[in-house]
XYZ file of C-alpha atoms in Angstrom:
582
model
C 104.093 98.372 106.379
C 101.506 98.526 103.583
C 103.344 98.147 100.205
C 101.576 100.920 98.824
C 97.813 101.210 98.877
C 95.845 99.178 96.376
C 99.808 97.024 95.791
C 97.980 93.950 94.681
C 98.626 90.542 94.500
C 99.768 88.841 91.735
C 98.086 86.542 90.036
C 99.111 82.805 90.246
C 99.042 82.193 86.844
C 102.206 82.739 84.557
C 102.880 83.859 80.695
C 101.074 81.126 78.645
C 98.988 79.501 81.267
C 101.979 78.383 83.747
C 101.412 77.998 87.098
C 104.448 78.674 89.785
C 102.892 75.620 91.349
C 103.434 73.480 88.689
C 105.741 71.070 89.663
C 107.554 71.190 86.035
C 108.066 74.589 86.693
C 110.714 74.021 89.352
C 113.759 72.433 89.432
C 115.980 71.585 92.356
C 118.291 68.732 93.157
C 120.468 66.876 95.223
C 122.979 68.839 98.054
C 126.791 69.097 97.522
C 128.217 69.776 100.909
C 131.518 70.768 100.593
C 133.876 73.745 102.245
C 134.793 74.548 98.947
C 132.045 73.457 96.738
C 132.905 74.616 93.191
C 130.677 74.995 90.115
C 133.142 71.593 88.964
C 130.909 69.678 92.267
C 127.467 71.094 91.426
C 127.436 70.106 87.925
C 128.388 66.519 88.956
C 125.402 66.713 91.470
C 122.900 68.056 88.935
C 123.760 68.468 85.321
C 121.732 71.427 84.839
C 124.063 73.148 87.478
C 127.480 73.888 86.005
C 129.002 74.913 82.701
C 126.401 75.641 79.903
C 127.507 74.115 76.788
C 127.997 76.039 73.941
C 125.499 74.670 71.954
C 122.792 76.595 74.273
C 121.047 78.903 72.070
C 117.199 78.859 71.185
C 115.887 76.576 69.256
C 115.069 77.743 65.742
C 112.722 80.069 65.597
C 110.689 77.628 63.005
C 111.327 74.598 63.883
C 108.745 71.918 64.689
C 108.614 70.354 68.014
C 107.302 67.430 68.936
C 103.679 67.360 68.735
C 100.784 65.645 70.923
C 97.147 64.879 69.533
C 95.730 68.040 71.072
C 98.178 69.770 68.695
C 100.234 71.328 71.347
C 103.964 70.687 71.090
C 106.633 70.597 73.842
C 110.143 70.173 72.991
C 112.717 70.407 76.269
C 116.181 71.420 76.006
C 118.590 67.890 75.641
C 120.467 69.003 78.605
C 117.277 69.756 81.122
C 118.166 68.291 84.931
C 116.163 65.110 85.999
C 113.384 65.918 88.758
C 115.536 64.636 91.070
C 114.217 65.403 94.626
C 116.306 63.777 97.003
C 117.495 64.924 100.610
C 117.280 68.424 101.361
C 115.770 69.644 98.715
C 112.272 69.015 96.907
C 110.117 70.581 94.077
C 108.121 73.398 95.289
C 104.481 73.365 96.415
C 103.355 76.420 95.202
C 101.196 77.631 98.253
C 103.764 77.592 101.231
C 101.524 75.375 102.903
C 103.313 73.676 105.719
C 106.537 76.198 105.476
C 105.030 79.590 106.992
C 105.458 80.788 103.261
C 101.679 80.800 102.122
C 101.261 84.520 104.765
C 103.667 86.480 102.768
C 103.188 84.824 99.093
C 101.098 88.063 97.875
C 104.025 90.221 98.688
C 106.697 88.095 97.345
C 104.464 87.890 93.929
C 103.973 91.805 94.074
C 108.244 91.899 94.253
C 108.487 89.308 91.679
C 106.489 90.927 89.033
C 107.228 94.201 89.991
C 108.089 96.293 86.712
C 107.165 93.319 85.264
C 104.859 95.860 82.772
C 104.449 99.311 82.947
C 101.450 101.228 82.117
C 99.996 101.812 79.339
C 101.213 97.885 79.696
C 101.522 97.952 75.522
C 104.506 96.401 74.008
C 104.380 99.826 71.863
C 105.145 101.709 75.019
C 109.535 102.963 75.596
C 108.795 102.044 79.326
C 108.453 98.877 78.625
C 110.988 98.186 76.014
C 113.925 97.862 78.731
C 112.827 95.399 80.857
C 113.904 93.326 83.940
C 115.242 96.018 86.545
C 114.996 94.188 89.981
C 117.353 90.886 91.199
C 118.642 89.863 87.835
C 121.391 87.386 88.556
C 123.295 87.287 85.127
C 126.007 84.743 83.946
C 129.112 85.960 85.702
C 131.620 86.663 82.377
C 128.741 89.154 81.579
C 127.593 90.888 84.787
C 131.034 91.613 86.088
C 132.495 93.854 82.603
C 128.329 95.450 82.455
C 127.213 95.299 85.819
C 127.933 96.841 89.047
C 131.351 97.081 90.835
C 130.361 97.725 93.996
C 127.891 95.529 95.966
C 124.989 97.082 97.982
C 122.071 96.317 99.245
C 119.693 97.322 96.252
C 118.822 94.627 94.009
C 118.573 97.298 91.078
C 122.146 96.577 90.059
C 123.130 93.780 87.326
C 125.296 91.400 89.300
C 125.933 87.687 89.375
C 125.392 86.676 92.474
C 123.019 87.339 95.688
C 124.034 87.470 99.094
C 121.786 87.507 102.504
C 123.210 87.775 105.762
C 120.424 87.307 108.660
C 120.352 86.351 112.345
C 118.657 83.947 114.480
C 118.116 81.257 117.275
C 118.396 78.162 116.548
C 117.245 75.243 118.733
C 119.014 72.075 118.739
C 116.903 70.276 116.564
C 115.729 73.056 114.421
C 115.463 72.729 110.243
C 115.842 75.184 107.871
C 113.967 76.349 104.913
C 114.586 78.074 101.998
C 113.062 78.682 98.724
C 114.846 80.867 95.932
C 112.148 82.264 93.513
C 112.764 83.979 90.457
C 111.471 84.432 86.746
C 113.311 82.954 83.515
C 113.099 84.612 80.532
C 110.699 83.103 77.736
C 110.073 84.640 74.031
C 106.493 84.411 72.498
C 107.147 84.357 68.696
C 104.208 84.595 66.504
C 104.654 82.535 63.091
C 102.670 81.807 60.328
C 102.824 78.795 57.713
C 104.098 79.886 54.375
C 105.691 78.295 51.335
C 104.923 74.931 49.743
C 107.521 73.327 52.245
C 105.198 74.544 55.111
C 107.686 76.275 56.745
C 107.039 78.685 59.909
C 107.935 82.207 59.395
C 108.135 84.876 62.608
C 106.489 87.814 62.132
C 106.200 90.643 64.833
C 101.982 91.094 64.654
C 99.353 89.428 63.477
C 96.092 89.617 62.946
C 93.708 86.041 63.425
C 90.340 86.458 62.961
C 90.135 90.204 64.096
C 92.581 89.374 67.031
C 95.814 90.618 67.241
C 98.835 88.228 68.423
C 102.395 89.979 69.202
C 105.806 88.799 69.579
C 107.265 89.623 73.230
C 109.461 88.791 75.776
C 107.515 87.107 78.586
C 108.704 85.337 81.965
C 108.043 81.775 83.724
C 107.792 81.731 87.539
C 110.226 79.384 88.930
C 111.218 78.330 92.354
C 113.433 75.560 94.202
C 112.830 74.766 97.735
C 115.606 73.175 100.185
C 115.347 71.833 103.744
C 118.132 70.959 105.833
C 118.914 70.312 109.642
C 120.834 73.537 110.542
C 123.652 71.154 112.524
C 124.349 70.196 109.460
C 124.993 73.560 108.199
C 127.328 73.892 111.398
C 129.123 71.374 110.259
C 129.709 72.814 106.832
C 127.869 74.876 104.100
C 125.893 73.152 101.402
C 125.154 73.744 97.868
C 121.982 72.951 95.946
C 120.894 73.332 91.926
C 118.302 75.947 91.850
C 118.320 76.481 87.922
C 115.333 75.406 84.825
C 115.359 73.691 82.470
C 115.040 75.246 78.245
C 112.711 74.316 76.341
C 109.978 75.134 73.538
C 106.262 74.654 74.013
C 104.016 75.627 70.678
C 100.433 75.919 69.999
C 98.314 76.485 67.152
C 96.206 79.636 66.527
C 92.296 79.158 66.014
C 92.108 80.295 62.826
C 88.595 79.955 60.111
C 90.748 81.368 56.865
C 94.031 82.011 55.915
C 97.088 80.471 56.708
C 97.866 78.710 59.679
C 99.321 80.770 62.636
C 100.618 79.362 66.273
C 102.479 80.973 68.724
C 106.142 79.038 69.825
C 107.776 79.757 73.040
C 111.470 79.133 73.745
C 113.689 79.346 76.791
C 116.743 78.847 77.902
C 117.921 76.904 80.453
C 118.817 78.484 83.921
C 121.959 77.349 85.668
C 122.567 78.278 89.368
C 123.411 76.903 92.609
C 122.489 78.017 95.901
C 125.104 77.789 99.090
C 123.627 77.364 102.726
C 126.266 78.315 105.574
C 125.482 78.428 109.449
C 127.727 80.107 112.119
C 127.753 80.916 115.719
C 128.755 84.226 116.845
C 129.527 85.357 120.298
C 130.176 82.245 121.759
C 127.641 79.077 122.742
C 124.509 81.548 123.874
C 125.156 83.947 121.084
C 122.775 84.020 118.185
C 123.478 82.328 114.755
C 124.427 84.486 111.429
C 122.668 82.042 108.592
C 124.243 82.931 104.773
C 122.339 82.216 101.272
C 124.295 82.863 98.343
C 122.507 82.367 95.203
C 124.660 82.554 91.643
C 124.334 82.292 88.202
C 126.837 79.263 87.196
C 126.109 79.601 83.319
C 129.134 79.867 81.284
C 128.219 80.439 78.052
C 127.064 83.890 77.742
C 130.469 86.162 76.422
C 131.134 89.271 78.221
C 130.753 91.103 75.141
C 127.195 89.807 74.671
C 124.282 92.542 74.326
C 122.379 92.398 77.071
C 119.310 91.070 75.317
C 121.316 87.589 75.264
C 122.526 87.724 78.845
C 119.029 88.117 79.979
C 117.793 84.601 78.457
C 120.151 82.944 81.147
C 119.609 85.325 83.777
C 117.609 84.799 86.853
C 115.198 87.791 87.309
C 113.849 89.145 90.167
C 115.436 87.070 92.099
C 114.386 86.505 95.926
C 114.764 84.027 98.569
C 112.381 83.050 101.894
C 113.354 81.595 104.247
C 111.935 80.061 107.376
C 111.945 76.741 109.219
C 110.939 75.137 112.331
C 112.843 75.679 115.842
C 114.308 79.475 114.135
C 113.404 82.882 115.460
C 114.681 85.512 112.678
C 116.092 88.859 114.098
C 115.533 91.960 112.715
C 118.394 93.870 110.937
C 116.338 97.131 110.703
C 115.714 97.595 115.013
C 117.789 94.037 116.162
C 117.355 93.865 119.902
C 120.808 94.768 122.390
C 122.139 90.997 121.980
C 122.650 90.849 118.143
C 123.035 94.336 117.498
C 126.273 94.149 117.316
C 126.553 90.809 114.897
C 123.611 93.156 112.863
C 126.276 95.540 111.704
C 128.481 92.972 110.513
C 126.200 91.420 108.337
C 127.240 91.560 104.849
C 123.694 91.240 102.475
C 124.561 92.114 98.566
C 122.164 93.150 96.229
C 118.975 92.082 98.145
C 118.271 92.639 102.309
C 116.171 90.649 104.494
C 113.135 91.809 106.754
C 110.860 89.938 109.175
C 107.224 88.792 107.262
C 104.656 87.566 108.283
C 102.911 87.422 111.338
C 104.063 90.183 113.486
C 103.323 88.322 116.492
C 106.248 85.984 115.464
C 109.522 86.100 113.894
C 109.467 82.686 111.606
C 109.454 84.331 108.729
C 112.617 86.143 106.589
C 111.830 87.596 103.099
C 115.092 88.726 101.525
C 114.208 90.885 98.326
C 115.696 93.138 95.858
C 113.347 95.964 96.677
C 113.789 97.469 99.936
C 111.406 97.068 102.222
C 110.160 97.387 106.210
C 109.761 94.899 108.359
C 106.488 92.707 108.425
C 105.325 94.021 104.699
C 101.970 93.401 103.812
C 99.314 94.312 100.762
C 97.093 97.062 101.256
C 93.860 95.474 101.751
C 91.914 98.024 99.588
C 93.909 96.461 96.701
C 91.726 94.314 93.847
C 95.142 92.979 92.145
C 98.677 93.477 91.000
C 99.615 96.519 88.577
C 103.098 96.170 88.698
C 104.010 99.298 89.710
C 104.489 99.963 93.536
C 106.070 103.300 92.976
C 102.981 104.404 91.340
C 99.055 104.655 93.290
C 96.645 102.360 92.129
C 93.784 104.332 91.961
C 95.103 106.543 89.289
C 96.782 103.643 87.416
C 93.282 101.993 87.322
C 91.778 105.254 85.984
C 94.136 106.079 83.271
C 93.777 101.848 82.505
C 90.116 102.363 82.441
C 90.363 105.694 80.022
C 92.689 103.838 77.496
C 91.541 104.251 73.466
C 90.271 100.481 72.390
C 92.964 100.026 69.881
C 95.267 100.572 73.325
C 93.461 98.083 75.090
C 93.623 95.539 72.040
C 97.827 95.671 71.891
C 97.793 95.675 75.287
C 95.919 92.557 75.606
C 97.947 90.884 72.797
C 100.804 91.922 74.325
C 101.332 89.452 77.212
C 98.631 87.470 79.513
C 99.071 89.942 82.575
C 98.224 92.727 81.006
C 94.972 90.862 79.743
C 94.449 90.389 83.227
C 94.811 94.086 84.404
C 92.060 95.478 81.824
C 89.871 92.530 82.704
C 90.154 93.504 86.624
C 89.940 97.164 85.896
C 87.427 97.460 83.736
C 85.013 94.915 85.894
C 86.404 96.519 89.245
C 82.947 97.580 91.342
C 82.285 100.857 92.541
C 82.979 100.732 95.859
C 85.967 98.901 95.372
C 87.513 101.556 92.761
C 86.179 104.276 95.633
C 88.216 102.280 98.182
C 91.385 103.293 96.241
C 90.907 107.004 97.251
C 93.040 106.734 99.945
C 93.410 105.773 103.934
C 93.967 106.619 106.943
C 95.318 103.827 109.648
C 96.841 106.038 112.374
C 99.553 107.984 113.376
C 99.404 105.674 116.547
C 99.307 102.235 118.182
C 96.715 100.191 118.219
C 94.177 100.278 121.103
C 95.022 97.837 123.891
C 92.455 96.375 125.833
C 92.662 97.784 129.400
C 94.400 95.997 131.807
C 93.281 95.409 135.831
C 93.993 98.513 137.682
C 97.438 97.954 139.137
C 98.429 100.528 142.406
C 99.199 103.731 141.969
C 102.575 104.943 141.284
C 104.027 108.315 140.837
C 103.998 109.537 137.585
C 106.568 109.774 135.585
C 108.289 113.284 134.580
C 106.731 114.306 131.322
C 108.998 113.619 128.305
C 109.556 115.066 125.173
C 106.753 115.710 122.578
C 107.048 113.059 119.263
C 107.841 115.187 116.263
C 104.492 113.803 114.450
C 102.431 114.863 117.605
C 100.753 118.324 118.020
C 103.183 120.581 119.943
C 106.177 118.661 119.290
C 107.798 120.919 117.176
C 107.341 123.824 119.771
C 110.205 125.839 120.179
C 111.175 125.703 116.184
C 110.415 128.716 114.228
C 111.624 129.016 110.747
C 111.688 132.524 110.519
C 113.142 133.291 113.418
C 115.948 130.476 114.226
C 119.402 130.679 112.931
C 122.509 129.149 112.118
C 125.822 129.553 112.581
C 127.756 129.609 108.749
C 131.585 130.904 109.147
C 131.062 131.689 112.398
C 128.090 134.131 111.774
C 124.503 133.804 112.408
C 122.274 132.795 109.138
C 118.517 133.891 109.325
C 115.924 134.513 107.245
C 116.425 137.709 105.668
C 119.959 137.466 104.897
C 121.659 136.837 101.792
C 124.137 133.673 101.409
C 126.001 132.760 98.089
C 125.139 129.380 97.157
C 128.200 126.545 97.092
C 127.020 123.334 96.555
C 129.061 120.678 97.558
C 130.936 118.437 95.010
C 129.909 114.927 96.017
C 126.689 114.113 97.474
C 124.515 116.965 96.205
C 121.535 116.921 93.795
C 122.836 117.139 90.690
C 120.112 120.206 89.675
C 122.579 122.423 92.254
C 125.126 122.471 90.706
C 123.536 124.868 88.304
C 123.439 127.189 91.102
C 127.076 127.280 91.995
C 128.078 131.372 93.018
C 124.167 132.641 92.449
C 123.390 134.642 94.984
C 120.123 134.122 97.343
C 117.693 135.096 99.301
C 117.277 132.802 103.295
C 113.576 132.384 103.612
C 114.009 130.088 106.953
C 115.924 128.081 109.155
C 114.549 124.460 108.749
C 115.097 121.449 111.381
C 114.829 118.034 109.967
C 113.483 115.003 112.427
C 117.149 113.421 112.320
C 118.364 116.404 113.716
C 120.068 118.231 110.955
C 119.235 121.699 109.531
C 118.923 123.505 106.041
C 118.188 126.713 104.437
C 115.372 127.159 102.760
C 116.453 129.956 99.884
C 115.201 131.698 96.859
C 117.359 133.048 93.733
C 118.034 136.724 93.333
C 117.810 136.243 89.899
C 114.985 134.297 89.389
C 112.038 136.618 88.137
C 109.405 134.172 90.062
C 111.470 134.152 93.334
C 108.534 135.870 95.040
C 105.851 133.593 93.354
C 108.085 131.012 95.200
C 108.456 132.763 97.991
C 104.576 133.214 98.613
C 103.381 129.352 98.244
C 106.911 128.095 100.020
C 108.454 126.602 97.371
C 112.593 127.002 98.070
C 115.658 125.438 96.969
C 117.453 123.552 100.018
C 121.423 123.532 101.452
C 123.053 122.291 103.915
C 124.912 125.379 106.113
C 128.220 124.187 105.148
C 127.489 124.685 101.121
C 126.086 128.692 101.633
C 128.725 131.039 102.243
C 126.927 134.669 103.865
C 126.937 138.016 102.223
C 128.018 141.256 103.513
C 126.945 144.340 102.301
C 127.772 144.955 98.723
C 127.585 140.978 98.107
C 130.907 140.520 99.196
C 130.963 137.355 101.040
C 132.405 137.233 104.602
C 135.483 135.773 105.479
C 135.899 132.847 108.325
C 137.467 134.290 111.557
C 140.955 132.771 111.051
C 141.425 129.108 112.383
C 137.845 127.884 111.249
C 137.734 125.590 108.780
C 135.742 126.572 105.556
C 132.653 125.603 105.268
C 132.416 123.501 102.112
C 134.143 122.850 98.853
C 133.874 125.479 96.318
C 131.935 124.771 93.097
């Protein structure tokens, strides 16, 4: 599965000139194994891990911090966690070298940063005013009065935890790995020196030299890596610290007159834990169901917060790989016949695992927010990351490309990645912009080189035609099919009065509760199911509509059929109706 065409990679370098494989970007600690590990245990394991104090807010907006001879200052938050890497779980390496994790990196950065910013990628822009929309793991007091109730798979939902469910095989030696990656919140103030006590004022904009510096809220890549046996994990489930440390890093402005300007970012600390549990289901030969729970432990964010606040102790697009050595990961999308039925029982809230990687093996499990196929991959015609997956690169890069220059100077001073974006669109070659246009890979498999001529068998009965093929819809006509509504045959040509049903329908029908309309065709979908394609009585362009086949849909059981004089026709007595009444 190509995640969109031209769904690029994003860059390894963060907001500010952080790199997620800077080991002072990640924080992880020693295990707590315990049935019943509470956030009491963690925090005794790794201070950065329980109860926030209080006292966590950002730093002043103008205060000082300490201050190096380059001029640079870095200030970390009083309670930041030790690097303490001890057994199970160690700082991250960036690259997934050694793990299996380096093959899928592009399309766990595409997931990470996805949304991240929106064209026209200004801080101007409404779109990207309300950010963070994928994985955010807030402090629990918060996300359970604002976020959602009921646990699904989609990460797009505000919750406080993240659950995976997954299934493998397990030899008896075999380790597992897991790294939880995510974003923390950071905010870029601009200040300038004023007053005779020097102080440092915050302003939203300015302008250095002819270059324009904005306040915004950026994001640091983070990500914690654990390791452990998976008897272990048999034996009990384990927690780790997966949070980040606060902290304010400064750093002056180049500037030839006027005041002097810097730029002062501040963050939070992170606190969460992440619980490991292992469990064998169908007896000795049956395959293992492995759970990661990742949740925010912070407890000083008040429900009543805005969510603004929640946000600078949230964990944002939050995902989790995992792989290992001696595991082979079973799909939950098409599991094979011995752990299909474990498959249904798995339990994965607010984020859903798929196979990555290599097809060729299954060592791989990339459990995201977003969901996605199995084995996901970046289009290869893709020169970078835009953010946007729902959108198609090639016009994104040509509206980028047509954007005014005072556009293109607040979006560069807006944040570092979109810098990057008008950099790699406006140097993009040619033929690599021409590339964008569009694909074709192909309806079917790959060629297989031919195998030795084996003996020749009867052949087998001809089967039914794929739906995608030519002639495999053979037998369907539109115009001619029907269905039975009430017991009597619908067609095209007839009239039906339109009933949408309560729950479940578009919420555009139920504008069209009681109108009358016109059947232009019987349609069969590929799953098997069938709707009429209809257009209003009343609507003056119905046979504009009509003509280039554009119809409102229903399902037979929210159309009730017309009799002559547009009285509708009653059910032979016994049937039940056909749907609820609008």
């Amino acid at each position: 599965m190509d995640v969109g065409v031209g769904k690029g990679a994003a860059g390894a370098d963060g907001p500010g000139g952080a790199r997620v494989d800077d080991p002072a970007q990640t924080t992880c600690g020693a295990p707590t194994p315990s049935p019943d590990t509470d956030a009491a245990a963690v925090s005794a394991a790794h201070p950065d891990a329980g109860s926030s104090a209080a006292a966590d807010v950002y730093p002043p907006a103008g205060a000082d911090a300490d201050r190096d001879a380059s001029g640079e200052g870095r200030s970390a938050d009083p309670g930041d966690p030790g690097e303490d890497s001890a057994a199970g779980c160690r700082e991250g390496s960036g690259d997934g070298s050694g793990d299996g994790f380096a093959q899928v990196r592009a399309v766990a950065d595409a997931i990470c940063y996805e949304g991240y910013l929106l064209y026209p990628y200004r801080r101007s822009s409404p779109k990207n005013r309300v950010r963070w929309q994928f994985g955010v793991l807030a402090p629990r007091a918060w996300a359970e009065v604002h976020g959602s109730g009921q646990p699904g798979v989609s990460g797009a939902a505000e919750s406080w935890y993240q659950q995976t469910h997954c299934l493998c095989d397990a030899a008896p030696d075999a380790v597992l790995r897991v790294r939880v990656r995510y974003l923390q919140a950071q905010y870029k103030s601009v200040q300038r020196r004023t007053g005779a006590d020097g102080a440092w004022e915050p302003v939203e904009a300015l302008d250095v030299d002819g270059e324009l510096h904005l306040s915004f809220e950026e994001a640091v890549p983070r990500e914690a890596d654990i390791e452990v046996p998976v008897a272990d994990l048999l034996a009990g489930q384990r927690s780790y610290p997966v949070g980040a440390p606060g902290g304010t890093d400064t750093a002056r402005l180049a500037i030839r007159t006027g005041p002097a300007a810097r730029t002062e970012r501040r963050r939070l600390p992170v606190r969460a834990r992440t619980t490991l549990r292992a469990e064998r289901l169908g007896g000795p030969a049956g395959p293992l169901r492995l759970t990661v729970r990742t949740e925010n432990t912070d407890s000083s964010v008040p429900a009543s917060a805005p969510r603004e606040e929640a946000l600078r102790s949230a964990l944002l697009a939050t995902h989790t790989l995992l792989g290992g050595d001696g595991l082979e990961f079973h799909s939950l999308i098409d599991p094979p016949a011995r752990a299909r039925p474990h498959a249904a029982d798995c339990r994965n809230e607010f984020t859903f695992p798929v196979l990555a990687g290599d097809e060729r093996v299954r060592s791989v499990l990339f459990s995201s927010p977003i969901l996605l196929d199995d084995h996901p991959r970046i289009a290869p015609e893709s020169p970078g990351d835009l953010h946007d997956a729902a959108e198609i690169d090639e016009i994104l890069s040509l509206r980028t490309f047509l954007l005014t220059d005072e556009e293109k100077r607040e979006a560069r001073a807006t944040d570092p990645r979109a810098a990057a974006i008008l950099d790699q669109v406006e140097s993009m070659p040619e033929e690599v912009l021409a590339g964008l246009h569009g694909a074709i890979r192909s309806l079917e498999p790959a060629a297989v080189p031919a195998a030795p001529a084996a003996p020749a068998v009867p052949a087998a009965p001809p089967g039914p035609v794929p739906w995608w093929q030519e002639g495999g819809d053979e037998g369907v006509s539109p115009t001619t099919d029907s269905v039975l509504v009430d017991g009597v045959p619908v067609r095209s040509g007839h009239r039906v009065r339109l009933r949408p049903r309560r729950r479940g329908a578009d919420a555009h029908d139920m504008f069209l509760v009681d109108r009358t309309a016109h059947v232009a065709g019987v349609f069969h979908d590929v799953d098997g199911s069938m709707h009429l394609a209809v257009t209003l009585d009343d609507d003056p362009a119905a046979e504009l509509h009509d003509w280039y086949g554009r119809y409102h849909y229903f399902r037979p059981d929210e159309v009730r059929p017309l009799a002559d004089g547009h009285r509708e026709v009653r059910p032979p007595t016994g049937s039940p109706p056909g749907g609820e009444a609008g």
